Short mmCIF file of C-alpha atoms in Angstrom, two decimals:
data_model
loop_
_atom_site.label_atom_id
_atom_site.label_comp_id
_atom_site.label_asym_id
_atom_site.label_seq_id
_atom_site.Cartn_x
_atom_site.Cartn_y
_atom_site.Cartn_z
CA MET H 1 -9.45 62.78 57.29
CA LEU H 2 -6.24 63.90 58.99
CA LEU H 3 -3.98 60.87 59.43
CA LEU H 4 -1.07 62.56 61.20
CA THR H 5 0.92 65.74 61.65
CA THR H 6 4.64 65.43 62.26
CA THR H 7 8.00 66.69 61.03
CA ARG H 8 9.57 65.64 57.74
CA ASP H 9 12.50 63.87 59.43
CA ALA H 10 10.26 62.03 61.90
CA LEU H 11 8.50 60.33 58.95
CA LEU H 12 11.47 60.06 56.58
CA ALA H 13 13.72 58.15 59.02
CA PRO H 14 11.35 55.19 59.61
CA LEU H 15 10.36 55.19 55.94
CA GLN H 16 14.01 54.81 54.90
CA SER H 17 14.35 51.97 57.42
CA VAL H 18 11.66 49.88 55.73
CA SER H 19 11.79 50.92 52.07
CA GLY H 20 15.22 49.46 51.31
CA ILE H 21 13.67 46.05 50.60
CA VAL H 22 10.93 47.36 48.31
CA GLU H 23 11.44 46.13 44.74
CA LYS H 24 11.05 48.77 42.02
CA ARG H 25 9.33 46.33 39.69
CA HIS H 26 7.16 43.59 41.09
CA THR H 27 4.46 41.34 39.67
CA LEU H 28 2.20 42.46 42.54
CA PRO H 29 1.84 46.27 42.30
CA ILE H 30 0.97 46.55 45.99
CA LEU H 31 4.46 45.32 46.93
CA SER H 32 5.86 48.61 45.60
CA ASN H 33 3.92 50.25 48.42
CA VAL H 34 4.58 50.78 52.11
CA LEU H 35 1.84 50.06 54.65
CA ILE H 36 1.12 53.01 56.96
CA GLU H 37 -0.90 52.21 60.08
CA LYS H 38 -1.98 54.84 62.60
CA GLN H 39 -3.50 53.75 65.92
CA ALA H 40 -4.05 56.57 68.42
CA GLU H 41 -0.51 57.99 68.90
CA ALA H 42 1.29 54.90 67.51
CA LEU H 43 2.60 54.89 63.93
CA THR H 44 3.66 51.67 62.21
CA LEU H 45 5.34 51.45 58.79
CA LEU H 46 5.71 48.05 57.12
CA ALA H 47 7.28 46.89 53.84
CA THR H 48 7.70 43.40 52.39
CA ASP H 49 8.83 41.60 49.26
CA ILE H 50 7.22 38.29 50.41
CA GLU H 51 10.66 36.93 51.43
CA ILE H 52 11.56 39.70 53.93
CA GLN H 53 9.41 42.03 56.00
CA ILE H 54 10.56 45.11 57.92
CA THR H 55 8.38 46.92 60.45
CA THR H 56 9.08 50.09 62.45
CA HIS H 57 7.05 51.37 65.39
CA GLN H 58 7.11 54.87 66.79
CA SER H 59 4.92 57.28 68.73
CA THR H 60 3.44 60.31 66.96
CA PRO H 61 1.98 62.79 69.44
CA GLY H 62 -0.16 65.43 67.79
CA GLY H 63 -3.47 63.86 67.00
CA GLY H 64 -4.81 62.42 63.79
CA GLU H 65 -7.30 59.60 63.34
CA SER H 66 -6.69 55.84 63.29
CA ALA H 67 -6.45 54.37 59.80
CA SER H 68 -4.41 52.03 57.56
CA ILE H 69 -3.39 52.60 53.94
CA THR H 70 -0.64 51.70 51.47
CA VAL H 71 1.15 54.18 49.23
CA SER H 72 4.15 54.09 46.86
CA ALA H 73 7.27 53.78 49.03
CA ARG H 74 9.61 55.26 46.43
CA LYS H 75 7.43 58.28 45.60
CA LEU H 76 6.72 59.13 49.23
CA GLN H 77 10.40 58.83 50.10
CA ASP H 78 11.53 60.94 47.13
CA ILE H 79 9.02 63.67 48.02
CA LEU H 80 10.08 63.77 51.67
CA ARG H 81 13.78 63.88 50.71
CA ALA H 82 13.14 66.82 48.38
CA LEU H 83 11.20 68.85 50.95
CA PRO H 84 12.93 71.13 53.47
CA ASP H 85 12.72 70.05 57.09
CA GLY H 86 9.59 71.28 58.80
CA GLU H 87 6.05 70.29 59.68
CA ILE H 88 4.10 68.02 57.33
CA SER H 89 0.67 66.44 57.45
CA LEU H 90 -0.86 63.41 55.78
CA VAL H 91 -4.55 63.64 54.87
CA LEU H 92 -6.50 60.61 53.66
CA ASP H 93 -9.41 61.32 51.32
CA ASP H 94 -11.13 58.34 49.71
CA LYS H 95 -8.34 56.63 47.70
CA ARG H 96 -5.85 59.49 47.73
CA LEU H 97 -3.25 60.40 50.33
CA THR H 98 -2.35 64.09 50.33
CA LEU H 99 0.95 65.24 51.81
CA LYS H 100 0.97 68.90 52.84
CA ALA H 101 4.11 70.85 53.70
CA GLY H 102 4.01 74.63 53.79
CA LYS H 103 2.64 75.67 50.40
CA SER H 104 3.37 72.27 48.81
CA ARG H 105 0.69 69.66 48.08
CA TYR H 106 1.22 66.11 46.77
CA ALA H 107 -1.72 63.81 46.11
CA LEU H 108 -0.72 60.13 45.87
CA GLN H 109 -2.72 57.11 44.76
CA THR H 110 -3.28 54.43 47.40
CA LEU H 111 -4.21 50.75 47.59
CA PRO H 112 -6.24 49.14 50.42
CA ALA H 113 -4.32 48.00 53.50
CA ALA H 114 -6.47 44.85 53.65
CA ASP H 115 -4.84 43.65 50.39
CA TYR H 116 -1.28 44.05 51.70
CA PRO H 117 0.44 40.69 52.33
CA ARG H 118 1.99 40.24 55.76
CA MET H 119 4.45 37.69 57.10
CA GLN H 120 3.64 36.16 60.46
CA LEU H 121 6.41 34.59 62.51
CA ASN H 122 5.90 30.85 62.90
CA SER H 123 4.63 29.68 66.25
CA GLY H 124 6.20 26.67 67.90
CA GLU H 125 9.67 25.81 69.13
CA SER H 126 12.22 28.57 68.64
CA LEU H 127 15.74 29.59 69.57
CA ASN H 128 16.06 33.05 71.11
CA LEU H 129 19.37 34.78 71.66
CA ARG H 130 20.51 38.31 72.42
CA MET H 131 23.77 40.11 71.70
CA SER H 132 24.90 43.69 71.14
CA GLN H 133 24.17 45.29 67.78
CA LYS H 134 27.84 46.29 67.59
CA ASP H 135 29.11 42.71 67.88
CA PHE H 136 26.59 41.26 65.44
CA ARG H 137 27.19 44.04 62.91
CA ARG H 138 30.97 43.51 63.14
CA GLN H 139 30.53 39.79 62.48
CA LEU H 140 28.28 40.42 59.48
CA ALA H 141 30.72 42.94 57.99
CA GLN H 142 33.62 40.50 58.35
CA VAL H 143 31.94 37.86 56.16
CA ALA H 144 29.13 39.42 54.07
CA TYR H 145 31.39 40.37 51.13
CA ALA H 146 32.22 36.68 50.52
CA MET H 147 28.60 35.72 49.72
CA ALA H 148 27.76 34.70 46.16
CA ALA H 149 25.38 37.01 44.28
CA GLN H 150 23.55 34.91 41.67
CA ASP H 151 25.09 31.47 41.94
CA ILE H 152 23.16 28.48 40.62
CA ARG H 153 24.09 26.88 43.97
CA TYR H 154 21.40 28.92 45.69
CA TYR H 155 22.64 28.07 49.21
CA LEU H 156 25.79 30.12 48.49
CA ASN H 157 23.67 33.25 47.87
CA GLY H 158 23.47 33.77 51.60
CA LEU H 159 25.27 33.38 54.88
CA LEU H 160 25.53 30.40 57.21
CA MET H 161 24.59 31.24 60.81
CA GLN H 162 25.57 28.55 63.30
CA VAL H 163 24.86 28.50 67.02
CA LEU H 164 27.33 26.07 68.60
CA GLY H 165 26.69 26.03 72.34
CA ASN H 166 27.97 29.42 73.50
CA GLU H 167 29.45 30.41 70.12
CA LEU H 168 27.82 32.22 67.21
CA ARG H 169 29.60 31.51 63.94
CA LEU H 170 28.92 33.24 60.61
CA VAL H 171 30.36 31.85 57.36
CA ALA H 172 30.07 32.95 53.72
CA THR H 173 31.65 31.67 50.51
CA ASP H 174 31.22 32.12 46.76
CA GLY H 175 33.44 29.19 45.84
CA HIS H 176 36.52 31.39 45.24
CA ARG H 177 36.89 32.80 48.74
CA LEU H 178 35.53 32.13 52.22
CA ALA H 179 35.18 34.21 55.37
CA LEU H 180 34.41 33.02 58.91
CA SER H 181 33.73 35.09 62.02
CA SER H 182 32.84 33.78 65.47
CA ASN H 183 31.72 35.42 68.69
CA MET H 184 31.18 34.05 72.20
CA LEU H 185 27.67 34.25 73.61
CA GLU H 186 26.76 34.79 77.24
CA GLN H 187 25.01 31.43 77.61
CA GLU H 188 24.69 27.98 76.03
CA TYR H 189 22.12 27.33 73.30
CA ALA H 190 20.96 24.27 71.40
CA ARG H 191 22.99 23.63 68.23
CA THR H 192 21.25 25.45 65.36
CA GLU H 193 22.26 26.00 61.74
CA VAL H 194 20.43 28.21 59.22
CA ILE H 195 21.22 30.08 55.98
CA LEU H 196 20.21 33.76 55.84
CA PRO H 197 19.41 35.14 52.36
CA ARG H 198 21.84 37.65 50.86
CA LYS H 199 19.28 40.46 50.82
CA THR H 200 18.56 39.96 54.53
CA VAL H 201 22.27 40.07 55.40
CA LEU H 202 22.84 43.28 53.43
CA GLU H 203 19.80 44.91 55.05
CA LEU H 204 20.94 43.96 58.57
CA ASN H 205 24.44 45.24 57.80
CA ARG H 206 22.90 48.55 56.71
CA GLN H 207 20.47 48.95 59.62
CA LEU H 208 22.27 47.72 62.73
CA ALA H 209 23.86 50.42 64.89
CA ASP H 210 27.43 50.46 66.13
CA SER H 211 26.20 50.46 69.72
CA ASP H 212 25.86 48.24 72.78
CA ASP H 213 22.07 48.25 72.40
CA PRO H 214 20.76 44.70 71.97
CA VAL H 215 19.55 42.80 68.94
CA ASP H 216 17.16 39.95 69.74
CA ILE H 217 17.38 37.04 67.30
CA THR H 218 14.63 34.42 66.99
CA ILE H 219 14.97 31.33 64.79
CA THR H 220 11.84 29.27 64.32
CA GLY H 221 11.10 26.76 61.55
CA ASN H 222 12.02 28.28 58.18
CA GLN H 223 12.07 31.86 59.48
CA ALA H 224 14.27 34.17 61.52
CA ALA H 225 13.40 37.48 63.19
CA PHE H 226 15.71 40.30 64.26
CA ARG H 227 14.45 43.00 66.63
CA PHE H 228 16.54 46.06 67.42
CA GLY H 229 15.55 49.60 68.34
CA PRO H 230 12.18 50.34 66.71
CA ILE H 231 12.79 47.79 63.92
CA GLU H 232 11.58 44.22 63.47
CA LEU H 233 12.90 42.27 60.46
CA ILE H 234 11.35 38.87 59.61
CA THR H 235 12.94 36.77 56.88
CA LYS H 236 12.46 33.40 55.26
CA LEU H 237 15.52 31.16 55.41
CA ILE H 238 17.27 29.43 52.51
CA ASP H 239 16.37 25.75 52.45
CA GLY H 240 19.62 24.00 51.56
CA LYS H 241 22.78 22.35 52.85
CA PHE H 242 25.77 24.67 53.26
CA PRO H 243 29.09 23.08 52.20
CA ASP H 244 31.50 21.71 54.81
CA TYR H 245 33.61 24.84 55.15
CA ASP H 246 36.15 23.24 57.53
CA ARG H 247 37.53 21.26 54.58
CA VAL H 248 38.27 24.51 52.71
CA ILE H 249 40.28 26.17 55.49
CA PRO H 250 43.98 25.32 54.97
CA GLN H 251 45.67 23.53 57.85
CA GLY H 252 49.37 24.03 58.49
CA ASN H 253 50.33 26.61 55.83
CA PRO H 254 53.98 26.96 56.92
CA ARG H 255 54.90 30.40 55.53
CA LEU H 256 53.76 33.33 57.65
CA VAL H 257 53.64 36.96 56.51
CA ILE H 258 52.67 39.74 58.93
CA ALA H 259 51.75 42.99 57.19
CA HIS H 260 50.46 46.40 58.25
CA ARG H 261 46.83 46.23 57.13
CA ALA H 262 46.36 49.86 56.06
CA SER H 263 49.66 49.92 54.13
CA LEU H 264 48.85 46.67 52.32
CA LEU H 265 45.34 47.90 51.55
CA ALA H 266 46.63 51.20 50.11
CA ALA H 267 49.26 49.43 47.97
CA LEU H 268 46.66 47.03 46.57
CA GLN H 269 44.21 49.86 45.86
CA ARG H 270 46.85 51.71 43.84
CA ALA H 271 48.02 48.61 41.97
CA ALA H 272 44.39 47.67 41.21
CA ILE H 273 44.08 50.75 38.97
CA LEU H 274 46.14 49.05 36.25
CA THR H 275 44.71 45.53 36.51
CA ASN H 276 42.69 43.95 33.71
CA GLU H 277 39.13 45.21 34.28
CA LYS H 278 37.60 41.79 33.71
CA PHE H 279 39.96 39.45 35.57
CA ARG H 280 41.36 41.86 38.21
CA GLY H 281 44.45 39.69 38.71
CA LEU H 282 47.75 40.82 40.17
CA ARG H 283 50.96 39.17 41.35
CA VAL H 284 52.23 39.13 44.92
CA VAL H 285 56.00 38.52 45.14
CA LEU H 286 57.51 37.72 48.53
CA GLU H 287 61.14 37.94 49.63
CA PRO H 288 62.51 38.04 53.18
CA GLY H 289 61.21 41.28 54.74
CA LEU H 290 59.58 42.49 51.52
CA LEU H 291 56.23 42.15 49.73
CA ARG H 292 55.93 43.38 46.15
CA VAL H 293 52.60 43.85 44.32
CA ILE H 294 52.70 43.89 40.50
CA SER H 295 49.77 44.48 38.15
CA SER H 296 49.49 44.92 34.39
CA ASN H 297 46.82 45.11 31.70
CA ALA H 298 46.23 44.54 27.99
CA GLU H 299 47.62 48.01 27.17
CA GLN H 300 51.05 46.89 28.46
CA GLU H 301 50.76 49.26 31.43
CA GLU H 302 52.26 48.14 34.73
CA ALA H 303 52.14 49.10 38.39
CA GLN H 304 54.56 48.01 41.09
CA GLU H 305 54.27 48.61 44.83
CA GLU H 306 56.63 47.53 47.61
CA LEU H 307 56.17 47.39 51.36
CA GLU H 308 58.11 46.01 54.28
CA VAL H 309 56.60 42.97 55.98
CA ALA H 310 57.61 40.43 58.59
CA TYR H 311 58.57 37.40 56.47
CA SER H 312 61.61 35.17 56.67
CA GLY H 313 60.74 32.30 54.31
CA GLU H 314 61.82 31.36 50.81
CA PRO H 315 60.96 33.68 47.88
CA LEU H 316 57.41 33.02 46.63
CA GLU H 317 55.19 34.37 43.86
CA LEU H 318 51.37 34.08 43.81
CA GLY H 319 48.47 35.44 41.79
CA PHE H 320 45.25 36.80 43.33
CA ASN H 321 42.04 38.53 42.32
CA VAL H 322 42.70 41.93 43.89
CA THR H 323 38.98 42.51 44.59
CA TYR H 324 38.95 39.56 46.99
CA LEU H 325 41.90 40.96 48.93
CA LEU H 326 40.47 44.49 49.05
CA ASP H 327 37.06 43.28 50.27
CA MET H 328 38.65 41.36 53.11
CA LEU H 329 41.11 44.07 54.20
CA ASN H 330 38.39 46.74 54.10
CA ASN H 331 36.25 44.80 56.58
CA VAL H 332 38.71 43.92 59.33
CA GLY H 333 39.62 46.83 61.56
CA THR H 334 42.92 45.58 62.96
CA GLU H 335 46.33 47.20 62.66
CA SER H 336 48.01 44.09 61.24
CA VAL H 337 46.96 41.03 59.26
CA GLU H 338 48.57 37.58 59.13
CA ILE H 339 48.88 35.72 55.81
CA HIS H 340 49.55 31.98 55.95
CA LEU H 341 50.89 30.58 52.66
CA ASN H 342 52.06 27.27 51.23
CA GLU H 343 52.69 26.70 47.50
CA PRO H 344 51.92 29.20 44.67
CA MET H 345 48.66 27.44 43.73
CA SER H 346 47.53 26.70 47.30
CA SER H 347 44.84 28.74 49.04
CA ALA H 348 46.00 31.60 51.25
CA LEU H 349 44.69 31.83 54.81
CA PHE H 350 44.26 35.30 56.37
CA THR H 351 43.95 35.67 60.15
CA LEU H 352 44.24 38.47 62.71
CA PRO H 353 47.08 38.63 65.27
CA GLU H 354 46.14 37.05 68.63
CA ASN H 355 42.59 36.49 67.40
CA ASP H 356 41.26 33.06 66.47
CA GLN H 357 37.72 34.33 65.79
CA PHE H 358 38.30 35.39 62.18
CA LYS H 359 39.55 33.43 59.18
CA ALA H 360 39.46 34.27 55.47
CA VAL H 361 40.51 31.95 52.65
CA VAL H 362 41.34 33.25 49.16
CA MET H 363 41.96 30.91 46.23
CA PRO H 364 44.96 31.84 44.05
CA MET H 365 44.67 32.51 40.32
CA ARG H 366 47.02 32.00 37.41
CA ILE H 367 48.40 35.30 36.11
#
């Protein structure tokens, strides 16, 4: 039975959109598969890991019969990537799906679509908001790097999303650093606060386009849905209480440094080469008009970088994990960055000139 005839790229693009969440090893073998549904000229691909589900919809003119089947996401994707661009066809015969392209034939094992678990969005009261993909993606990028990865405090392995009237605020912290980004919305909404899982945040960051096209966000119960372009992503939310981040943000750090972001980033990247691979610590030495970065390692090697900055305070020396500084500077696209400092062992506050919608806090370290 002919399922569909299309081009390689027309099938590979939606497959790559959904297969990023597929786990390589799962206790349920069917979760390594992608669900392919064909209804008349509509093609739907769906993947889930029980916590997240991604669906893409597209039209596929060119015939083929209606059917549903699941097949290995990784194998199908690897085959399509390896083939040259051109026409392909999928033929379903009993429990095997055959992919034909030119003189190539690949027969893949399938599992029944009826056995594939699906997430349904909760019915009931929900919050619905819309913003541009570009704005939401920028906010995610400005904070996502500060999420914890495998912290025992599970609520840190994600990102706080707060709707505060006409403001959307995103916050992430791993206990050593914190990042906050806010954006004004076009209308007022009821106050809402949820924690998005880390995997969901990374997937959204990867998939959203840098365009003015909209993303529709729905929050209902313990789930959230994001719809943009042909993609719908449904995710479970983390059930927990995010820490009071306002207490972490330093108030009134009196010493202000204004540095050229790209120059500071380049100097830190070079100095990072000779840091201790495990601790990644380096020293930042400030004098009026000058910032010096010094790193060393167990082999007695040392790097020193200097750059001119706007600073008129007393000399000051601090220690930082260079990875934290690089992550932050790589994800803000401004020309300059402001650094608000106090004492050597006080947290540093990073802001952007004439912009109160971004804040990053980095804890110092002893070097």
